[in-house]
Rosetta silent file (secondary structure, phi, psi, omega in degrees, C-alpha in Angstrom):
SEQUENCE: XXXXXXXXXXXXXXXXXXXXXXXXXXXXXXXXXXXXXXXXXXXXXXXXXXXXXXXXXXXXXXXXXXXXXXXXXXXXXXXXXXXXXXXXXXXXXXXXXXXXXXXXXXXXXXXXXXXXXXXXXXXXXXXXXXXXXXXXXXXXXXXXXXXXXXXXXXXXXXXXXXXXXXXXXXXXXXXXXXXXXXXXXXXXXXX
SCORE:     score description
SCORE:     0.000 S_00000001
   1 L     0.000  140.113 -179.561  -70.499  -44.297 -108.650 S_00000001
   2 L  -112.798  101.770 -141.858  -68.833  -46.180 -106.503 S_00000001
   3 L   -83.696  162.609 -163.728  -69.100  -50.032 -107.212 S_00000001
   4 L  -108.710  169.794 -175.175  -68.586  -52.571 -104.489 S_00000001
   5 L  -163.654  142.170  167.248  -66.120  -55.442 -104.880 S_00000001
   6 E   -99.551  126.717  178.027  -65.662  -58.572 -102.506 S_00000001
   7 L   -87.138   63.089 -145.104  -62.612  -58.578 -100.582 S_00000001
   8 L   -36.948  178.380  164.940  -61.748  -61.825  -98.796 S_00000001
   9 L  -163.792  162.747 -174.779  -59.825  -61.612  -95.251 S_00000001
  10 L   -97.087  -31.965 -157.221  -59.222  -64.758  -92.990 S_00000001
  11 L   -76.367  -55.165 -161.218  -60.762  -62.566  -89.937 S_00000001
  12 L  -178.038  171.058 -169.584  -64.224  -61.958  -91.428 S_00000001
  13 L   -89.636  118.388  174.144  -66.291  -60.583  -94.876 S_00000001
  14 E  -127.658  158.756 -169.545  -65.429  -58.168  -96.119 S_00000001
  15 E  -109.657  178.322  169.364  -66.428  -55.700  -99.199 S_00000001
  16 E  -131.563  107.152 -178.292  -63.944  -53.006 -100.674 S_00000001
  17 E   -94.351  133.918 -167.677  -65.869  -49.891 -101.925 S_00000001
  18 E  -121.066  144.677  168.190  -63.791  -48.310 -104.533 S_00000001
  19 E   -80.086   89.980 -165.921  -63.727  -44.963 -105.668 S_00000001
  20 E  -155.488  144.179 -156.553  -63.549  -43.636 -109.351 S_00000001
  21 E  -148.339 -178.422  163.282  -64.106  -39.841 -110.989 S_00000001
  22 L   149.267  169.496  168.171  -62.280  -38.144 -113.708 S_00000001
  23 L   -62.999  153.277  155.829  -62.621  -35.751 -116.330 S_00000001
  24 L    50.972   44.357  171.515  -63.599  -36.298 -120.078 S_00000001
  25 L    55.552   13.756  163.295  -65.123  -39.451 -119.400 S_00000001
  26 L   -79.748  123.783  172.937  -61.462  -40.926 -118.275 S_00000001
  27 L  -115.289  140.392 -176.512  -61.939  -43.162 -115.128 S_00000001
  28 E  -142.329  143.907  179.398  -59.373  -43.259 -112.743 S_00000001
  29 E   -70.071  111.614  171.700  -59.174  -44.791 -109.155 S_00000001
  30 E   -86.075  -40.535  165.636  -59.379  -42.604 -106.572 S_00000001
  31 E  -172.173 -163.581 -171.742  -59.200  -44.574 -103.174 S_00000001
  32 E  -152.223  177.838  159.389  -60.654  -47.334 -101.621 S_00000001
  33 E  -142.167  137.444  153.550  -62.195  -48.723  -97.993 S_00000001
  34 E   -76.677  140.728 -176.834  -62.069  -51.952  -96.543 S_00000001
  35 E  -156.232  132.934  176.290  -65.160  -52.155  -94.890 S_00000001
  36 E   -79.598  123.083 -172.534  -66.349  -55.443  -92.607 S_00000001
  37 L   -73.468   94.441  172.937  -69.998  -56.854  -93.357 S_00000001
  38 L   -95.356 -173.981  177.623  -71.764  -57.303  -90.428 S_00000001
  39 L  -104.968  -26.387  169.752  -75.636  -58.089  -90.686 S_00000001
  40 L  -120.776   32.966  174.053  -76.758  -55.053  -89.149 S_00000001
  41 E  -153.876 -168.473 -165.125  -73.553  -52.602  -89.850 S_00000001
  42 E  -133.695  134.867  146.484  -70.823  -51.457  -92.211 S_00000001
  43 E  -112.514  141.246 -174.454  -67.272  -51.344  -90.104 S_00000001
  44 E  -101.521  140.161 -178.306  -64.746  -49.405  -91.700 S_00000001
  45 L   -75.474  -59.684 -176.789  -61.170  -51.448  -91.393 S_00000001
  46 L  -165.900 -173.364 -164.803  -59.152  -48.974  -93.244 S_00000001
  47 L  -159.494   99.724   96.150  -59.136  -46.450  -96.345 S_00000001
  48 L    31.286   70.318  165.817  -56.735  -45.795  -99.541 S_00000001
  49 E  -118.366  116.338 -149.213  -56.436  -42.680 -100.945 S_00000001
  50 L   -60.842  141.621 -178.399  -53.869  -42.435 -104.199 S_00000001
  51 H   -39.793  -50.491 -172.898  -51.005  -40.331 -103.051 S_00000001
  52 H   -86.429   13.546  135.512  -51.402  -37.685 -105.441 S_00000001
  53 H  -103.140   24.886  168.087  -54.464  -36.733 -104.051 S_00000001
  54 L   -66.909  159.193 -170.931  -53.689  -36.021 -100.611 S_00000001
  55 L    57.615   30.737  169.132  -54.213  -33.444  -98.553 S_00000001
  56 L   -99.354   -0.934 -145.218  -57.400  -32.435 -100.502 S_00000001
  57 L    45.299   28.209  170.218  -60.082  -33.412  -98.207 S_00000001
  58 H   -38.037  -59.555 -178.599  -60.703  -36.084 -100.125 S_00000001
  59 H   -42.222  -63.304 -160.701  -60.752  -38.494  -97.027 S_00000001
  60 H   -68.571  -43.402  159.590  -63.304  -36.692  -95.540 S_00000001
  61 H   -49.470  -38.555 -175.381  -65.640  -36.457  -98.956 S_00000001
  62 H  -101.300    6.486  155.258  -65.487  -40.484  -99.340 S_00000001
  63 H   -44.139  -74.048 -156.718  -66.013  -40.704  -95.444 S_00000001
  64 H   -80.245    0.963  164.981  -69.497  -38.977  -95.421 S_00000001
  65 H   -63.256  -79.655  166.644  -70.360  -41.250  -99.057 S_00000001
  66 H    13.487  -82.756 -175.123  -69.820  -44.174  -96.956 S_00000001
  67 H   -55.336  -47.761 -144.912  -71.859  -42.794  -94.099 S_00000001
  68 H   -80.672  -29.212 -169.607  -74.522  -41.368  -96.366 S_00000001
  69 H   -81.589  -36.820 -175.234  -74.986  -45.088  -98.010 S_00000001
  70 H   -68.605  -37.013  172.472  -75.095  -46.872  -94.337 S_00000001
  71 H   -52.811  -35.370 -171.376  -77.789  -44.281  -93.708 S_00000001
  72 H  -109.985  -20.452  164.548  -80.311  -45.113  -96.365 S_00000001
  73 L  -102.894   48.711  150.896  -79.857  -48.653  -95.972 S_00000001
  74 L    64.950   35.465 -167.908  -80.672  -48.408  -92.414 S_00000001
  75 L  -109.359  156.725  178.529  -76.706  -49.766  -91.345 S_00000001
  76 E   -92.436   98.150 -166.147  -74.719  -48.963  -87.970 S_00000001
  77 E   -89.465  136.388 -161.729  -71.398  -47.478  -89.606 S_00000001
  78 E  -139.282  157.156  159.679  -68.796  -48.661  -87.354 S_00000001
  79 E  -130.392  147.386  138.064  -64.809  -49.119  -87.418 S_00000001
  80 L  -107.822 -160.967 -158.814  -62.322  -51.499  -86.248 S_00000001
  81 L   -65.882  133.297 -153.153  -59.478  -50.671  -85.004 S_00000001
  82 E  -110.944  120.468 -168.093  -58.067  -47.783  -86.717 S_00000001
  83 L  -112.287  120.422  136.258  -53.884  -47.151  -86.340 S_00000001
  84 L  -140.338   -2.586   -5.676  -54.203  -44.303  -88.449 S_00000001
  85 L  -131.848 -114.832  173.223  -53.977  -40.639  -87.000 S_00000001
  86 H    21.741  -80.228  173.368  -55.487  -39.039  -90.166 S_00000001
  87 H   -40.133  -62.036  179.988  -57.979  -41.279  -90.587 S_00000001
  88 H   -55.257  -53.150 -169.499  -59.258  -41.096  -86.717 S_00000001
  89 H   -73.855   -6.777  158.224  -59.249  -37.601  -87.150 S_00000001
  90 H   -65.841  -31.664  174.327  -61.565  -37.503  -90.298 S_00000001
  91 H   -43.193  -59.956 -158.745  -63.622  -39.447  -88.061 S_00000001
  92 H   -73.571  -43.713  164.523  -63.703  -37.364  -85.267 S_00000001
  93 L   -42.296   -5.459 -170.956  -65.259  -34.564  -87.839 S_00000001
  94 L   -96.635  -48.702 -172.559  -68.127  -37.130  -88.040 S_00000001
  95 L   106.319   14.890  173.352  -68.616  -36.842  -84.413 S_00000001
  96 L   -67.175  139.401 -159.964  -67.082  -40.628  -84.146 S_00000001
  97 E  -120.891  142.567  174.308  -65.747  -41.514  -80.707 S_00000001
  98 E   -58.555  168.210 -147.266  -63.245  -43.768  -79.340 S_00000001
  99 L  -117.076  -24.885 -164.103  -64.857  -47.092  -78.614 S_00000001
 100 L  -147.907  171.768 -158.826  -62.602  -48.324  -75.374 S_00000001
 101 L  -102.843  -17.279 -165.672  -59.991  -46.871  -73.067 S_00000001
 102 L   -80.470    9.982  141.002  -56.952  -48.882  -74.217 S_00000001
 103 L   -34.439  145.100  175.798  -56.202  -46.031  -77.076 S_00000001
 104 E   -90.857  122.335  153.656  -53.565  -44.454  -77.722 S_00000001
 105 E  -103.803  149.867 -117.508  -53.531  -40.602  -78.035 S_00000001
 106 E   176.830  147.261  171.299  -50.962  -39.164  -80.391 S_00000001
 107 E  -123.320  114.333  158.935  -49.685  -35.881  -81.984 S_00000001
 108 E  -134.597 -166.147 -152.384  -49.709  -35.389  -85.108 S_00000001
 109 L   -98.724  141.300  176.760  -47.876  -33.433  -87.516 S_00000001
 110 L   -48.692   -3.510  170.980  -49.780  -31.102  -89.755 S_00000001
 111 L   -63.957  137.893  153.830  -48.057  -32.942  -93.358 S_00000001
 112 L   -46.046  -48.528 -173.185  -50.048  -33.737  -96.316 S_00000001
 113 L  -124.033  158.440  173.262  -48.711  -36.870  -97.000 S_00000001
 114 L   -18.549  -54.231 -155.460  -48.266  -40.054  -95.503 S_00000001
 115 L   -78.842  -20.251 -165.656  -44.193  -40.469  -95.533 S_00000001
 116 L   -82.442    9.335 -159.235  -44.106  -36.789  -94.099 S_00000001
 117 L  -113.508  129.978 -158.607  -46.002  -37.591  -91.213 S_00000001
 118 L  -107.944  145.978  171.828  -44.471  -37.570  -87.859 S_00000001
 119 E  -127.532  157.681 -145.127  -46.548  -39.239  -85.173 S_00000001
 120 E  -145.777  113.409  130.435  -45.396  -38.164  -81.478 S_00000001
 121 L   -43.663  -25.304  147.420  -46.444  -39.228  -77.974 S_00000001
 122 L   -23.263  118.519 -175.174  -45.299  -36.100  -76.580 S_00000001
 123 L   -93.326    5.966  166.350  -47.445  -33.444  -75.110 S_00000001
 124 L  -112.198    3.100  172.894  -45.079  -31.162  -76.291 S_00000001
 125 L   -82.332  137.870  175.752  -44.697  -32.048  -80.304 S_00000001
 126 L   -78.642 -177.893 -148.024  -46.930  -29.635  -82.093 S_00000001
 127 L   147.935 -167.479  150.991  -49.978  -30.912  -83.878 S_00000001
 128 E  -138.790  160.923  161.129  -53.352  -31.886  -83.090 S_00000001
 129 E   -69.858  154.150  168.631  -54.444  -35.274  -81.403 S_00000001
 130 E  -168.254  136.796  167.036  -55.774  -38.290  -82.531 S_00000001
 131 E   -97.284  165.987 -170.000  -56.405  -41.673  -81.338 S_00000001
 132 E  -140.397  157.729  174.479  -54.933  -45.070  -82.737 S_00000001
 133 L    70.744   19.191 -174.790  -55.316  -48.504  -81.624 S_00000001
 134 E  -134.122  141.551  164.649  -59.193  -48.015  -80.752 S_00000001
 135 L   -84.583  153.722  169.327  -62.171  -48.807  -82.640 S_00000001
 136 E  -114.336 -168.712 -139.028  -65.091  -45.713  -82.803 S_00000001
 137 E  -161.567  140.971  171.170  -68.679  -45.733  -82.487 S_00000001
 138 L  -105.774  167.580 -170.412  -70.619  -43.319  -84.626 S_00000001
 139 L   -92.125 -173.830 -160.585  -72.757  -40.560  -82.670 S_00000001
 140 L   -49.590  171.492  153.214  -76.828  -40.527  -82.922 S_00000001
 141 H   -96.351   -3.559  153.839  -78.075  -40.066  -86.386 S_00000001
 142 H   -52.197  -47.974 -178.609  -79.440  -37.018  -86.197 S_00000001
 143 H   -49.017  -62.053  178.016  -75.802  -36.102  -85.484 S_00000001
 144 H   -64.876  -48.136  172.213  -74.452  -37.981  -88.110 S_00000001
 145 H   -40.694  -64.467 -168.750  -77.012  -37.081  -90.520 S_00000001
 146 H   -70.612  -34.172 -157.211  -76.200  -33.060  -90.137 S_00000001
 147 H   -86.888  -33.873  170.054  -72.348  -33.788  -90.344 S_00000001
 148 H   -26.616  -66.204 -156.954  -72.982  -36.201  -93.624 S_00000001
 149 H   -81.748  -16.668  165.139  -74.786  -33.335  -95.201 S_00000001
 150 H   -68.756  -57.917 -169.255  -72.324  -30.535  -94.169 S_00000001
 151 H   -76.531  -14.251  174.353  -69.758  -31.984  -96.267 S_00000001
 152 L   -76.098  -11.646 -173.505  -71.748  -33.418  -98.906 S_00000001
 153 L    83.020   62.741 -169.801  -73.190  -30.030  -99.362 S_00000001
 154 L    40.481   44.736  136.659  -76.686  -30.618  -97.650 S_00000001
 155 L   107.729   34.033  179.451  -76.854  -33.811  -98.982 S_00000001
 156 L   -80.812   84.630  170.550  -75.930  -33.748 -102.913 S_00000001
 157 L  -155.658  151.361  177.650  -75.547  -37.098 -103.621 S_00000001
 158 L  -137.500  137.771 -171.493  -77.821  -38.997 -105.576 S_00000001
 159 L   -85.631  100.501  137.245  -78.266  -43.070 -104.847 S_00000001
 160 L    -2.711  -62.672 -147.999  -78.775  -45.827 -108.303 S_00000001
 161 L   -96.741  173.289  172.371  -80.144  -48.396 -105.994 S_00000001
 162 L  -101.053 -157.362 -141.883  -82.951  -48.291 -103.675 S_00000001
 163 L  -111.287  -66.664 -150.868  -81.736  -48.887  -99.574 S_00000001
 164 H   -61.433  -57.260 -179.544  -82.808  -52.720  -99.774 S_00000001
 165 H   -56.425  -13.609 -143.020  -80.213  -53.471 -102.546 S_00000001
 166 H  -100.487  -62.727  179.322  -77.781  -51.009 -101.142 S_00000001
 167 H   -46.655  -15.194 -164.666  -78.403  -52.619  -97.594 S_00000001
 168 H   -98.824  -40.453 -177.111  -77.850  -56.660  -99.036 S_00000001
 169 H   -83.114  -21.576 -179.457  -74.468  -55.414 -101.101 S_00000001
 170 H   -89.215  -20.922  147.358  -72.643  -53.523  -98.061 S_00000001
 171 H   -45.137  -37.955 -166.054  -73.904  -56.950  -96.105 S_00000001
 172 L    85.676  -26.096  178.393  -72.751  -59.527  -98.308 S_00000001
 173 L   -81.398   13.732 -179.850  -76.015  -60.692  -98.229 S_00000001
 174 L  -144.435   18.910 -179.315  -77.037  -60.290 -101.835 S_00000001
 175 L    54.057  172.395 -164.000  -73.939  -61.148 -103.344 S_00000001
 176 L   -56.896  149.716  179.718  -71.735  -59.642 -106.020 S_00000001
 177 L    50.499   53.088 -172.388  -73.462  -56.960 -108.037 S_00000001
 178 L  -117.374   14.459  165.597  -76.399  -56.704 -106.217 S_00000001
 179 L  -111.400   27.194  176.670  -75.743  -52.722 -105.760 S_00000001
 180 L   -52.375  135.088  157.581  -75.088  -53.024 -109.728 S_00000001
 181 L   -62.376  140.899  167.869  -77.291  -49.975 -111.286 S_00000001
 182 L   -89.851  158.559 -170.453  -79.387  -51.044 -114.195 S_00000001
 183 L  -112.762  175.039  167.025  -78.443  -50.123 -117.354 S_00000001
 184 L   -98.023  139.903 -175.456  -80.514  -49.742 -120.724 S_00000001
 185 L   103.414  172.927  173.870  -79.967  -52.062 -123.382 S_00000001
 186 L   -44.419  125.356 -173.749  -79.102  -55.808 -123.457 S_00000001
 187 L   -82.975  148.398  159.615  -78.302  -56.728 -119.996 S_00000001
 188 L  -107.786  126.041 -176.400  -75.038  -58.964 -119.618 S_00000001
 189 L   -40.800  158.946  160.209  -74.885  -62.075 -116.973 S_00000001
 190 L   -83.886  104.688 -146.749  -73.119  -61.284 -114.001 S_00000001
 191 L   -63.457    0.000    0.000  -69.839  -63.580 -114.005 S_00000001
């Protein structure tokens, strides 16, 4: 599950949804998103993923989570400006779109990991494209909706909270632990 956490910034509110799996009941931190609280969206700032699972398609798996939670609580999933090549191109598998003209398109190099990764202005470094230095826009939600559900595997995920708690914790508007799951047994305050 992936529990929400608030993440100050001097710009604006923001939460950090964190990411954590393992085996044998061992939990271990998998990545993270910054993601800006608007009142009627989610924007994602930027995204985390621990080094030694790169180049798994990880990125793309906690992408469409994301998406899949701004979907049932009725949010406009959004970015700001994203210098990332990688990232924008996980995007762009979403069907997300540059937002303005003053991007930058970029080549980049087909490595797995961060330090390996050459980024090129060149139309002649090989690669694929991607833009940086632009915010995107997600497409309709019908749109989004089928690309969500391709990678989730038509939609295998199953949601704790109902959409009103989900929507008030990616908001900010219901304060820490308000996408907490209930548990059984003696409940403990929330600090």
């Amino acid at each position: 599950r992936p529990p929400l956490a608030r993440a100050p910034t001097p710009a604006e509110p923001c939460c950090k949804l964190m990411f954590v799996g393992g085996r044998s009941g061992q939990r271990e931190k998998l990545g993270h998103m910054l993601l800006a609280c608007d009142e009627d969206g989610s924007a994602l700032r930027g995204m985390r993923i621990r080094e030694d699972l790169r180049g798994r398609g990880l990125s793309k798996l906690l992408l469409a989570v994301w998406l899949r939670l701004c979907l049932e609580a009725g949010l406009t999933p959004r970015t700001r400006t994203i210098n990332k090549p990688l990232l924008s191109l996980s995007l762009a598998a979403f069907g997300f779109a540059p937002t303005n003209q003053r991007g930058m398109l970029v080549r980049v190099s087909a490595a797995k990991r961060a330090r390996d990764c050459v980024r090129s202005t060149s139309a002649h470094a090989p690669g694929r494209t991607a833009y940086i230095r632009t915010a995107f826009e997600a497409p309709d939600a019908a749109t989004l909706r089928a690309a969500v559900d391709r990678q989730l595997r038509h939609g295998n995920l199953e949601l704790g909270v109902p959409p009103a708690a989900l929507r008030r914790a990616l908001t900010l508007r219901g304060g820490r632990g308000a996408c907490t799951p209930k548990r059984r047994g003696r409940r403990r305050p929330l600090p």
